[in-house]
PDB file of C-alpha atoms in Angstrom:
ATOM      1  CA  UNK A  88      92.013 100.900  87.943  1.00  0.00           C
ATOM      2  CA  UNK A  89      90.304 103.231  90.396  1.00  0.00           C
ATOM      3  CA  UNK A  90      92.450 104.675  93.114  1.00  0.00           C
ATOM      4  CA  UNK A  91      91.187 105.045  96.659  1.00  0.00           C
ATOM      5  CA  UNK A  92      92.638 105.518 100.109  1.00  0.00           C
ATOM      6  CA  UNK A  93      93.037 101.754 100.646  1.00  0.00           C
ATOM      7  CA  UNK A  94      95.006 101.197  97.443  1.00  0.00           C
ATOM      8  CA  UNK A  95      98.270 101.868  99.273  1.00  0.00           C
ATOM      9  CA  UNK A  96      97.369  99.246 101.897  1.00  0.00           C
ATOM     10  CA  UNK A  97      98.164  96.359  99.615  1.00  0.00           C
ATOM     11  CA  UNK A  98      99.124  92.882 100.813  1.00  0.00           C
ATOM     12  CA  UNK A  99     102.055  91.462  98.863  1.00  0.00           C
ATOM     13  CA  UNK A 100     102.602  87.731  98.435  1.00  0.00           C
ATOM     14  CA  UNK A 101     105.805  85.994  97.388  1.00  0.00           C
ATOM     15  CA  UNK A 102     104.826  82.391  96.596  1.00  0.00           C
ATOM     16  CA  UNK A 103     107.349  79.691  97.458  1.00  0.00           C
ATOM     17  CA  UNK A 104     110.407  81.929  97.875  1.00  0.00           C
ATOM     18  CA  UNK A 105     113.767  80.133  97.525  1.00  0.00           C
ATOM     19  CA  UNK A 106     115.520  78.857 100.655  1.00  0.00           C
ATOM     20  CA  UNK A 107     118.194  81.509 100.114  1.00  0.00           C
ATOM     21  CA  UNK A 108     115.547  84.257 100.533  1.00  0.00           C
ATOM     22  CA  UNK A 109     114.229  82.655 103.739  1.00  0.00           C
ATOM     23  CA  UNK A 110     117.767  82.324 105.100  1.00  0.00           C
ATOM     24  CA  UNK A 111     118.514  85.964 104.211  1.00  0.00           C
ATOM     25  CA  UNK A 112     115.476  87.027 106.274  1.00  0.00           C
ATOM     26  CA  UNK A 113     116.515  84.648 109.104  1.00  0.00           C
ATOM     27  CA  UNK A 114     112.915  83.434 109.264  1.00  0.00           C
ATOM     28  CA  UNK A 115     113.594  80.435 111.502  1.00  0.00           C
ATOM     29  CA  UNK A 116     114.577  82.866 114.297  1.00  0.00           C
ATOM     30  CA  UNK A 117     111.239  84.724 114.083  1.00  0.00           C
ATOM     31  CA  UNK A 118     108.475  84.008 116.628  1.00  0.00           C
ATOM     32  CA  UNK A 119     105.730  81.565 115.646  1.00  0.00           C
ATOM     33  CA  UNK A 120     101.978  82.057 115.838  1.00  0.00           C
ATOM     34  CA  UNK A 121      99.016  79.913 114.976  1.00  0.00           C
ATOM     35  CA  UNK A 122      95.231  79.935 115.000  1.00  0.00           C
ATOM     36  CA  UNK A 123      92.384  77.560 114.320  1.00  0.00           C
ATOM     37  CA  UNK A 124      89.854  77.969 111.512  1.00  0.00           C
ATOM     38  CA  UNK A 125      87.458  80.877 111.958  1.00  0.00           C
ATOM     39  CA  UNK A 126      86.983  84.571 111.198  1.00  0.00           C
ATOM     40  CA  UNK A 127      89.160  87.155 112.914  1.00  0.00           C
ATOM     41  CA  UNK A 128      88.887  90.967 112.830  1.00  0.00           C
ATOM     42  CA  UNK A 129      92.441  92.338 112.770  1.00  0.00           C
ATOM     43  CA  UNK A 130      94.131  95.727 112.686  1.00  0.00           C
ATOM     44  CA  UNK A 131      97.820  95.953 111.863  1.00  0.00           C
ATOM     45  CA  UNK A 132      99.536  98.719 113.855  1.00  0.00           C
ATOM     46  CA  UNK A 133     102.865  97.816 112.244  1.00  0.00           C
ATOM     47  CA  UNK A 134     103.873  96.197 108.978  1.00  0.00           C
ATOM     48  CA  UNK A 135     104.002  92.413 109.366  1.00  0.00           C
ATOM     49  CA  UNK A 136     105.951  89.943 107.279  1.00  0.00           C
ATOM     50  CA  UNK A 137     104.978  86.312 107.761  1.00  0.00           C
ATOM     51  CA  UNK A 138     105.807  82.934 106.268  1.00  0.00           C
ATOM     52  CA  UNK A 139     103.086  80.281 106.383  1.00  0.00           C
ATOM     53  CA  UNK A 140     104.131  76.775 107.409  1.00  0.00           C
ATOM     54  CA  UNK A 141     100.508  75.577 107.467  1.00  0.00           C
ATOM     55  CA  UNK A 142      97.112  76.973 106.672  1.00  0.00           C
ATOM     56  CA  UNK A 143      94.961  78.800 104.186  1.00  0.00           C
ATOM     57  CA  UNK A 144      93.627  82.342 104.635  1.00  0.00           C
ATOM     58  CA  UNK A 145      91.400  84.754 102.738  1.00  0.00           C
ATOM     59  CA  UNK A 146      91.915  88.360 103.851  1.00  0.00           C
ATOM     60  CA  UNK A 147      89.110  90.850 103.259  1.00  0.00           C
ATOM     61  CA  UNK A 148      90.245  94.473 103.699  1.00  0.00           C
ATOM     62  CA  UNK A 149      87.684  96.525 105.644  1.00  0.00           C
ATOM     63  CA  UNK A 150      85.092  98.075 103.356  1.00  0.00           C
ATOM     64  CA  UNK A 151      85.963  95.817 100.420  1.00  0.00           C
ATOM     65  CA  UNK A 152      84.277  92.725  98.994  1.00  0.00           C
ATOM     66  CA  UNK A 153      87.544  91.709  97.331  1.00  0.00           C
ATOM     67  CA  UNK A 154      89.963  89.386  99.082  1.00  0.00           C
ATOM     68  CA  UNK A 155      93.558  88.214  98.951  1.00  0.00           C
ATOM     69  CA  UNK A 156      94.230  84.500  99.470  1.00  0.00           C
ATOM     70  CA  UNK A 157      97.450  82.902 100.667  1.00  0.00           C
ATOM     71  CA  UNK A 158      98.633  79.675 102.232  1.00  0.00           C
ATOM     72  CA  UNK A 159     101.458  77.233 102.864  1.00  0.00           C
ATOM     73  CA  UNK A 160     104.812  78.384 101.492  1.00  0.00           C
ATOM     74  CA  UNK A 161     103.785  82.005 100.966  1.00  0.00           C
ATOM     75  CA  UNK A 162     105.857  84.930 102.251  1.00  0.00           C
ATOM     76  CA  UNK A 163     103.325  87.675 102.946  1.00  0.00           C
ATOM     77  CA  UNK A 164     103.756  91.366 103.761  1.00  0.00           C
ATOM     78  CA  UNK A 165     100.793  93.068 105.394  1.00  0.00           C
ATOM     79  CA  UNK A 166     100.917  96.873 105.460  1.00  0.00           C
ATOM     80  CA  UNK A 167     100.737  99.010 108.588  1.00  0.00           C
ATOM     81  CA  UNK A 168      97.267 100.471 109.080  1.00  0.00           C
ATOM     82  CA  UNK A 169      95.319  97.652 107.414  1.00  0.00           C
ATOM     83  CA  UNK A 170      91.979  96.767 109.022  1.00  0.00           C
ATOM     84  CA  UNK A 171      90.760  93.418 107.745  1.00  0.00           C
ATOM     85  CA  UNK A 172      88.969  90.138 108.352  1.00  0.00           C
ATOM     86  CA  UNK A 173      90.982  86.931 108.207  1.00  0.00           C
ATOM     87  CA  UNK A 174      88.807  84.027 107.080  1.00  0.00           C
ATOM     88  CA  UNK A 175      90.945  81.039 108.071  1.00  0.00           C
ATOM     89  CA  UNK A 176      89.756  77.847 106.340  1.00  0.00           C
ATOM     90  CA  UNK A 177      92.747  75.676 107.352  1.00  0.00           C
ATOM     91  CA  UNK A 178      94.484  76.189 110.728  1.00  0.00           C
ATOM     92  CA  UNK A 179      97.459  78.544 110.450  1.00  0.00           C
ATOM     93  CA  UNK A 180     101.013  78.057 111.719  1.00  0.00           C
ATOM     94  CA  UNK A 181     103.397  80.827 110.705  1.00  0.00           C
ATOM     95  CA  UNK A 182     106.628  82.622 111.425  1.00  0.00           C
ATOM     96  CA  UNK A 183     106.110  86.369 111.728  1.00  0.00           C
ATOM     97  CA  UNK A 184     107.942  89.638 112.279  1.00  0.00           C
ATOM     98  CA  UNK A 185     106.645  93.149 112.878  1.00  0.00           C
ATOM     99  CA  UNK A 186     108.638  96.067 111.532  1.00  0.00           C
ATOM    100  CA  UNK A 187     109.983  98.153 114.368  1.00  0.00           C
ATOM    101  CA  UNK A 188     108.775 101.723 114.506  1.00  0.00           C
ATOM    102  CA  UNK A 189     112.103 102.708 116.041  1.00  0.00           C
ATOM    103  CA  UNK A 190     114.903 103.756 113.739  1.00  0.00           C
ATOM    104  CA  UNK A 191     117.543 101.078 113.269  1.00  0.00           C
ATOM    105  CA  UNK A 192     120.256 103.563 112.296  1.00  0.00           C
ATOM    106  CA  UNK A 193     122.707 104.691 114.948  1.00  0.00           C
TER     107      UNK A 193
END
């Protein structure tokens, strides 16, 4: 596999994680966000973890013809610094959380 500068900006998908994993992350306390079908140009200034309640998305990283697809029941981590196009085929409803850039240690 060829390595390039975008190889470290990889989206990870955990399909249908167990309820115990969702509870551990306290997902139901996260904010919710949704969008209708369409194409959206996005840049992630912080790492985002999201859990899809509804929807289907193909994400095309900038400069790549390859895509990552995810949907209902997927726990997705999107890396900081990713520029991409979201091609939303089914309206999205998700819980999400951005990683804080501030240190959590005291």
